Amino acid sequence: MFRILVADSLPEDILARYNRAEGIEVANKSGISKEDLIQELPQYNGLVVRSRTKVTAEVLAAGTNLKIIGRAGAGVDNIDTAEATRRGIIVMNTPGGNTVAATEHTVALMLAMLRNIPQAHASMRESKWDRKKYLGHELYEKTIGIVGLGKIGREVAKRLAAFGSKLIG
């Protein structure tokens, strides 16, 4: 039986998938303290974390049966990957897992800023409305510079191009 400790919160549907898998026993210990993690980790073959849990050299030393660490997220800066590699522990992550969400959030914030949505909303809540004050601007034919053309930057560029924006980056 392969035993997995889930140290950070995961959506219920993901936990349900783990629990349905044959040959796997899952312990959901979301929010476990560092001290308890160090004490319990020797019982497990796998560890699943998000960004809250810091998988340090000290934690890895306690994982005497640890074979794999799954990071439910893109970055692994909370995991001592060099130490994990030295110990023969595989570290996996989900690169691009948040690309669409981050991209859409970026474009949504741009639209909110251009169209004065927060200000208009506040004005409406105060029972005031000055339509001319909140007209805002369009993305169409605006020149927009994108700093960083990684996965998210490229996806933002695609969406802005669909608005007819001119892109620099």
Coordinates of N, CA and C in Angstrom, one line a residue:
M1 N 0.8 -1.2 0.0 CA 0.0 0.0 0.0 C 0.9 1.2 0.0
F2 N 0.6 2.1 -0.9 CA 1.4 3.4 -1.0 C 0.6 4.4 -0.2
R3 N 1.3 5.0 0.8 CA 0.7 5.9 1.7 C 1.0 7.4 1.4
I4 N 0.0 8.2 1.3 CA 0.2 9.6 0.9 C -0.3 10.5 2.1
L5 N 0.5 11.5 2.4 CA 0.0 12.5 3.4 C -0.2 13.8 2.7
V6 N -1.4 14.3 2.8 CA -1.8 15.6 2.2 C -1.7 16.6 3.3
A7 N -0.7 17.5 3.1 CA -0.4 18.5 4.2 C -1.1 19.8 4.1
D8 N -1.7 20.1 2.9 CA -2.4 21.4 2.7 C -3.7 21.1 2.1
S9 N -4.6 22.1 2.2 CA -6.0 21.9 1.7 C -6.0 21.7 0.2
L10 N -6.8 20.7 -0.2 CA -7.1 20.4 -1.6 C -8.6 20.4 -1.8
P11 N -9.1 20.6 -3.0 CA -10.5 20.5 -3.3 C -11.0 19.1 -3.0
E12 N -12.2 19.0 -2.5 CA -12.8 17.8 -2.1 C -12.8 16.8 -3.3
D13 N -13.1 17.2 -4.5 CA -13.1 16.3 -5.6 C -11.8 15.7 -5.9
I14 N -10.7 16.4 -5.6 CA -9.3 15.8 -5.8 C -9.1 14.8 -4.7
L15 N -9.4 15.1 -3.5 CA -9.3 14.1 -2.4 C -10.1 12.9 -2.7
A16 N -11.3 13.0 -3.2 CA -12.1 11.9 -3.5 C -11.5 11.0 -4.6
R17 N -10.8 11.6 -5.6 CA -10.1 10.8 -6.6 C -9.0 10.0 -6.0
Y18 N -8.2 10.7 -5.1 CA -7.1 9.9 -4.4 C -7.7 8.8 -3.6
N19 N -8.8 9.0 -2.9 CA -9.4 7.9 -2.1 C -10.0 6.8 -2.9
R20 N -10.4 7.0 -4.1 CA -10.9 6.0 -5.0 C -9.8 5.1 -5.7
A21 N -8.6 5.7 -5.7 CA -7.5 5.0 -6.4 C -7.1 3.7 -5.6
E22 N -6.9 2.6 -6.3 CA -6.5 1.4 -5.7 C -5.0 1.4 -5.3
G23 N -4.7 0.8 -4.2 CA -3.4 0.7 -3.8 C -2.8 1.9 -3.1
I24 N -3.7 2.9 -2.9 CA -3.2 4.2 -2.3 C -4.1 4.4 -1.0
E25 N -3.4 4.8 0.0 CA -4.1 5.2 1.3 C -3.7 6.7 1.5
V26 N -4.7 7.5 1.7 CA -4.5 8.9 1.8 C -4.9 9.4 3.2
A27 N -4.0 10.2 3.8 CA -4.3 10.8 5.0 C -4.4 12.3 4.8
N28 N -5.6 12.9 5.0 CA -5.8 14.3 4.8 C -5.5 15.0 6.1
K29 N -4.3 15.7 6.2 CA -3.9 16.3 7.4 C -3.6 17.8 7.1
S30 N -4.6 18.4 6.4 CA -4.5 19.8 6.0 C -4.2 20.7 7.2
G31 N -3.2 21.5 7.1 CA -2.8 22.5 8.1 C -1.9 21.9 9.2
I32 N -1.4 20.7 8.9 CA -0.5 20.0 9.9 C 0.7 20.9 10.2
S33 N 1.1 21.0 11.5 CA 2.2 21.8 11.9 C 3.5 21.1 11.4
K34 N 4.6 21.9 11.4 CA 5.9 21.4 11.0 C 6.3 20.3 11.9
E35 N 6.1 20.5 13.2 CA 6.5 19.5 14.2 C 5.8 18.2 14.0
D36 N 4.5 18.2 13.8 CA 3.7 17.0 13.5 C 4.0 16.4 12.2
L37 N 4.3 17.2 11.2 CA 4.7 16.7 9.9 C 6.0 15.9 10.0
I38 N 7.0 16.4 10.7 CA 8.2 15.7 11.0 C 8.0 14.4 11.7
Q39 N 7.1 14.4 12.7 CA 6.9 13.2 13.5 C 6.1 12.2 12.7
E40 N 5.2 12.6 11.8 CA 4.4 11.6 11.1 C 4.9 11.2 9.7
L41 N 5.8 12.0 9.1 CA 6.2 11.7 7.8 C 6.9 10.4 7.5
P42 N 7.6 9.8 8.5 CA 8.2 8.5 8.3 C 7.3 7.4 7.9
Q43 N 6.0 7.6 8.2 CA 5.0 6.5 7.8 C 4.5 6.6 6.4
Y44 N 4.9 7.7 5.6 CA 4.4 7.9 4.3 C 5.4 7.8 3.2
N45 N 4.9 7.4 2.0 CA 5.7 7.3 0.8 C 5.6 8.5 -0.1
G46 N 4.5 9.3 0.1 CA 4.2 10.4 -0.7 C 3.7 11.6 0.1
L47 N 4.0 12.8 -0.3 CA 3.6 14.0 0.4 C 3.0 15.0 -0.7
V48 N 1.8 15.5 -0.4 CA 1.2 16.5 -1.3 C 1.1 17.8 -0.5
V49 N 1.6 18.9 -1.1 CA 1.6 20.2 -0.5 C 1.1 21.2 -1.5
R50 N 0.8 22.4 -1.0 CA 0.5 23.6 -1.8 C 1.6 24.5 -1.4
S51 N 1.3 25.8 -1.2 CA 2.4 26.8 -0.9 C 2.6 27.0 0.6
R52 N 1.7 26.5 1.5 CA 1.8 26.8 2.9 C 2.9 26.0 3.5
T53 N 2.9 24.7 3.2 CA 3.9 23.8 3.8 C 5.3 24.0 3.3
K54 N 6.2 24.2 4.1 CA 7.6 24.4 3.7 C 8.3 23.0 3.9
V55 N 8.8 22.5 2.8 CA 9.5 21.2 2.8 C 11.0 21.4 2.8
T56 N 11.5 21.6 4.0 CA 12.9 21.9 4.2 C 13.7 20.7 4.3
A57 N 15.0 20.8 4.4 CA 16.0 19.7 4.6 C 15.6 18.9 5.9
E58 N 15.2 19.6 6.9 CA 14.8 19.0 8.2 C 13.6 18.1 7.9
V59 N 12.6 18.6 7.2 CA 11.4 17.8 6.9 C 11.8 16.6 6.1
L60 N 12.6 16.8 5.0 CA 13.0 15.7 4.1 C 13.8 14.6 4.9
A61 N 14.6 15.0 5.9 CA 15.3 14.1 6.7 C 14.4 13.1 7.4
A62 N 13.2 13.7 7.8 CA 12.2 12.9 8.5 C 11.5 11.9 7.6
G63 N 11.5 12.2 6.3 CA 10.7 11.4 5.4 C 11.6 10.2 4.9
T64 N 11.9 9.3 5.8 CA 12.7 8.2 5.5 C 12.2 7.2 4.5
N65 N 10.9 7.2 4.3 CA 10.2 6.3 3.3 C 9.7 7.1 2.1
L66 N 9.9 8.4 2.1 CA 9.4 9.3 1.1 C 10.0 9.0 -0.3
K67 N 9.1 8.8 -1.2 CA 9.5 8.6 -2.6 C 9.2 9.8 -3.5
I68 N 8.1 10.5 -3.2 CA 7.6 11.5 -4.1 C 7.0 12.6 -3.3
I69 N 7.1 13.9 -3.8 CA 6.4 15.0 -3.3 C 5.7 15.6 -4.5
G70 N 4.4 15.8 -4.3 CA 3.6 16.5 -5.3 C 3.2 17.9 -4.9
R71 N 3.5 18.9 -5.7 CA 3.2 20.2 -5.4 C 2.0 20.6 -6.2
A72 N 0.9 20.8 -5.5 CA -0.4 21.2 -6.2 C -0.3 22.7 -6.5
G73 N 0.4 23.0 -7.5 CA 0.7 24.4 -7.9 C 1.9 24.5 -8.8
A74 N 2.2 25.6 -9.3 CA 3.3 25.8 -10.3 C 4.6 25.8 -9.7
G75 N 4.8 26.7 -8.7 CA 6.2 26.9 -8.1 C 6.6 25.8 -7.1
V76 N 7.8 25.6 -7.0 CA 8.4 24.7 -6.0 C 9.3 25.4 -5.0
D77 N 9.2 26.7 -4.9 CA 10.1 27.4 -4.0 C 9.9 27.1 -2.5
N78 N 8.9 26.4 -2.2 CA 8.7 26.0 -0.8 C 9.2 24.6 -0.5
I79 N 9.9 24.0 -1.5 CA 10.5 22.7 -1.4 C 12.0 22.8 -1.6
D80 N 12.7 22.2 -0.8 CA 14.2 22.1 -1.0 C 14.4 21.1 -2.0
T81 N 14.4 21.5 -3.3 CA 14.5 20.5 -4.4 C 15.9 19.9 -4.5
A82 N 16.9 20.6 -4.1 CA 18.3 20.1 -4.2 C 18.4 19.0 -3.1
E83 N 17.9 19.2 -2.0 CA 18.0 18.1 -0.9 C 17.1 16.9 -1.3
A84 N 15.9 17.2 -1.8 CA 15.0 16.1 -2.3 C 15.7 15.3 -3.3
T85 N 16.4 15.9 -4.3 CA 17.1 15.2 -5.3 C 18.2 14.4 -4.7
R86 N 18.9 15.0 -3.8 CA 20.1 14.3 -3.2 C 19.6 13.0 -2.5
R87 N 18.4 13.1 -2.0 CA 17.8 11.9 -1.2 C 17.0 11.0 -2.2
G88 N 17.0 11.3 -3.5 CA 16.3 10.4 -4.4 C 14.8 10.5 -4.4
I89 N 14.3 11.7 -3.9 CA 12.9 11.9 -3.8 C 12.5 12.7 -5.1
I90 N 11.5 12.2 -5.8 CA 11.0 12.9 -6.9 C 10.1 14.1 -6.5
V91 N 10.3 15.2 -7.1 CA 9.4 16.4 -6.8 C 8.7 16.7 -8.1
M92 N 7.4 16.7 -8.0 CA 6.5 17.0 -9.2 C 5.7 18.3 -8.9
N93 N 5.3 19.0 -9.9 CA 4.4 20.2 -9.7 C 3.5 20.2 -10.9
T94 N 2.7 21.2 -10.9 CA 1.7 21.4 -12.0 C 1.9 22.7 -12.7
P95 N 3.0 22.7 -13.5 CA 3.3 24.0 -14.2 C 2.2 24.3 -15.2
G96 N 1.8 25.5 -15.2 CA 0.7 26.0 -16.1 C -0.7 25.7 -15.5
G97 N -0.7 25.1 -14.4 CA -2.0 24.8 -13.8 C -2.9 26.0 -13.5
N98 N -2.2 27.2 -13.2 CA -2.9 28.4 -12.9 C -2.8 29.4 -14.1
T99 N -2.3 29.0 -15.2 CA -2.1 30.0 -16.3 C -3.4 30.6 -16.8
V100 N -4.4 29.9 -17.0 CA -5.7 30.5 -17.5 C -6.3 31.4 -16.4
A101 N -6.3 30.9 -15.2 CA -6.9 31.8 -14.1 C -6.1 33.1 -14.0
A102 N -4.8 33.0 -13.9 CA -3.9 34.2 -13.8 C -4.1 35.1 -15.0
T103 N -4.2 34.5 -16.2 CA -4.4 35.3 -17.4 C -5.7 36.1 -17.4
E104 N -6.8 35.3 -17.1 CA -8.1 36.0 -17.1 C -8.2 37.0 -16.0
H105 N -7.6 36.8 -14.8 CA -7.6 37.8 -13.8 C -6.8 39.0 -14.2
T106 N -5.7 38.9 -14.9 CA -5.0 40.0 -15.4 C -5.8 40.9 -16.3
V107 N -6.4 40.2 -17.3 CA -7.3 40.9 -18.2 C -8.5 41.6 -17.5
A108 N -9.0 40.9 -16.6 CA -10.2 41.4 -15.8 C -9.8 42.7 -15.1
L109 N -8.6 42.7 -14.4 CA -8.1 43.9 -13.7 C -7.9 45.0 -14.7
M110 N -7.3 44.7 -15.9 CA -7.1 45.8 -16.9 C -8.4 46.4 -17.3
L111 N -9.4 45.5 -17.5 CA -10.7 46.1 -17.9 C -11.4 46.9 -16.8
A112 N -11.2 46.4 -15.6 CA -11.8 47.2 -14.5 C -11.1 48.5 -14.3
M113 N -9.8 48.6 -14.6 CA -9.1 49.8 -14.5 C -9.5 50.8 -15.6
L114 N -9.5 50.2 -16.8 CA -9.9 51.1 -18.0 C -11.3 51.6 -18.0
R115 N -12.2 50.8 -17.5 CA -13.6 51.2 -17.4 C -14.1 51.8 -16.1
N116 N -13.1 52.0 -15.2 CA -13.4 52.7 -13.9 C -14.5 51.9 -13.1
I117 N -14.4 50.6 -13.2 CA -15.5 49.8 -12.5 C -15.5 49.9 -11.0
P118 N -14.3 49.9 -10.3 CA -14.4 50.0 -8.9 C -14.9 51.4 -8.4
Q119 N -14.5 52.4 -9.1 CA -15.0 53.8 -8.8 C -16.5 53.9 -9.1
A120 N -16.9 53.4 -10.2 CA -18.4 53.4 -10.6 C -19.2 52.6 -9.6
H121 N -18.7 51.5 -9.2 CA -19.4 50.7 -8.2 C -19.5 51.4 -6.8
A122 N -18.4 52.0 -6.4 CA -18.5 52.8 -5.1 C -19.5 54.0 -5.3
S123 N -19.5 54.6 -6.4 CA -20.4 55.7 -6.6 C -21.9 55.2 -6.5
M124 N -22.2 54.1 -7.2 CA -23.5 53.5 -7.1 C -23.9 53.2 -5.7
R125 N -23.0 52.6 -5.0 CA -23.3 52.2 -3.6 C -23.7 53.5 -2.7
E126 N -23.1 54.6 -3.1 CA -23.4 55.9 -2.4 C -24.6 56.6 -3.0
S127 N -25.3 55.9 -3.9 CA -26.5 56.4 -4.6 C -26.2 57.7 -5.4
K128 N -25.0 57.7 -6.0 CA -24.5 58.8 -6.8 C -24.2 58.2 -8.2
W129 N -24.4 58.9 -9.2 CA -24.0 58.4 -10.6 C -23.8 59.6 -11.5
D130 N -22.6 59.7 -12.0 CA -22.2 60.7 -13.0 C -21.6 59.9 -14.2
R131 N -22.5 59.6 -15.1 CA -22.2 58.7 -16.2 C -20.9 59.2 -17.0
K132 N -20.8 60.4 -17.2 CA -19.6 61.0 -17.9 C -18.3 60.7 -17.2
K133 N -18.4 60.7 -15.9 CA -17.2 60.6 -15.1 C -16.7 59.1 -15.2
Y134 N -17.5 58.2 -15.5 CA -17.1 56.8 -15.5 C -17.1 56.1 -16.9
L135 N -17.1 56.9 -17.9 CA -17.1 56.3 -19.3 C -15.9 55.4 -19.5
G136 N -14.7 55.8 -19.0 CA -13.5 54.9 -19.2 C -13.0 54.9 -20.6
H137 N -12.2 53.9 -20.9 CA -11.5 53.7 -22.1 C -11.7 52.3 -22.6
E138 N -11.5 52.1 -23.9 CA -11.5 50.8 -24.5 C -10.1 50.2 -24.7
L139 N -10.1 48.9 -24.8 CA -8.8 48.2 -25.2 C -8.5 48.3 -26.7
Y140 N -9.6 48.4 -27.4 CA -9.5 48.4 -28.9 C -8.5 49.5 -29.3
E141 N -7.5 49.1 -30.1 CA -6.4 50.0 -30.7 C -5.6 50.7 -29.6
K142 N -5.6 50.2 -28.4 CA -4.7 50.8 -27.4 C -3.4 50.0 -27.5
T143 N -2.3 50.7 -27.3 CA -1.0 50.1 -27.3 C -0.6 49.6 -25.9
I144 N -0.4 48.4 -25.7 CA -0.1 47.8 -24.4 C 1.2 47.1 -24.4
G145 N 2.0 47.4 -23.4 CA 3.3 46.7 -23.3 C 3.2 45.6 -22.3
I146 N 3.7 44.5 -22.6 CA 3.7 43.3 -21.7 C 5.1 43.0 -21.3
V147 N 5.4 43.1 -20.0 CA 6.7 42.8 -19.4 C 6.7 41.3 -19.0
G148 N 7.5 40.5 -19.7 CA 7.6 39.1 -19.4 C 6.7 38.3 -20.3
L149 N 7.2 37.6 -21.2 CA 6.4 36.8 -22.1 C 6.6 35.3 -21.8
G150 N 6.4 35.0 -20.5 CA 6.3 33.6 -20.2 C 4.9 33.0 -20.5
K151 N 4.5 31.9 -19.9 CA 3.2 31.4 -20.3 C 2.1 32.3 -20.1
I152 N 2.1 33.0 -18.9 CA 1.0 33.9 -18.6 C 1.0 35.1 -19.5
G153 N 2.2 35.7 -19.7 CA 2.4 36.9 -20.6 C 1.9 36.6 -22.0
R154 N 2.2 35.4 -22.5 CA 1.8 35.1 -23.9 C 0.3 34.9 -24.0
E155 N -0.3 34.3 -22.9 CA -1.7 34.1 -22.9 C -2.5 35.5 -22.8
V156 N -1.9 36.4 -22.0 CA -2.5 37.7 -21.9 C -2.4 38.4 -23.2
A157 N -1.3 38.3 -23.9 CA -1.2 38.9 -25.3 C -2.2 38.3 -26.2
K158 N -2.5 37.1 -26.2 CA -3.5 36.5 -27.1 C -4.9 37.1 -26.8
R159 N -5.2 37.2 -25.6 CA -6.5 37.8 -25.2 C -6.6 39.3 -25.6
L160 N -5.5 40.0 -25.3 CA -5.6 41.4 -25.7 C -5.6 41.6 -27.2
A161 N -5.0 40.7 -27.9 CA -5.0 40.8 -29.4 C -6.5 40.6 -29.9
A162 N -7.2 39.8 -29.2 CA -8.6 39.6 -29.5 C -9.5 40.8 -29.3
F163 N -9.0 41.7 -28.4 CA -9.7 43.0 -28.2 C -9.3 44.0 -29.3
G164 N -8.3 43.7 -30.1 CA -7.8 44.6 -31.1 C -6.8 45.6 -30.6
S165 N -6.1 45.2 -29.5 CA -5.0 46.0 -28.9 C -3.8 45.8 -29.7
K166 N -2.9 46.8 -29.7 CA -1.6 46.8 -30.3 C -0.6 46.4 -29.2
L167 N 0.2 45.4 -29.4 CA 1.0 44.8 -28.3 C 2.5 45.1 -28.5
I168 N 3.2 45.4 -27.4 CA 4.6 45.6 -27.4 C 5.1 44.6 -26.3
G169 N 6.1 43.8 -26.7 CA 6.7 42.9 -25.7 C 7.3 41.7 -26.3

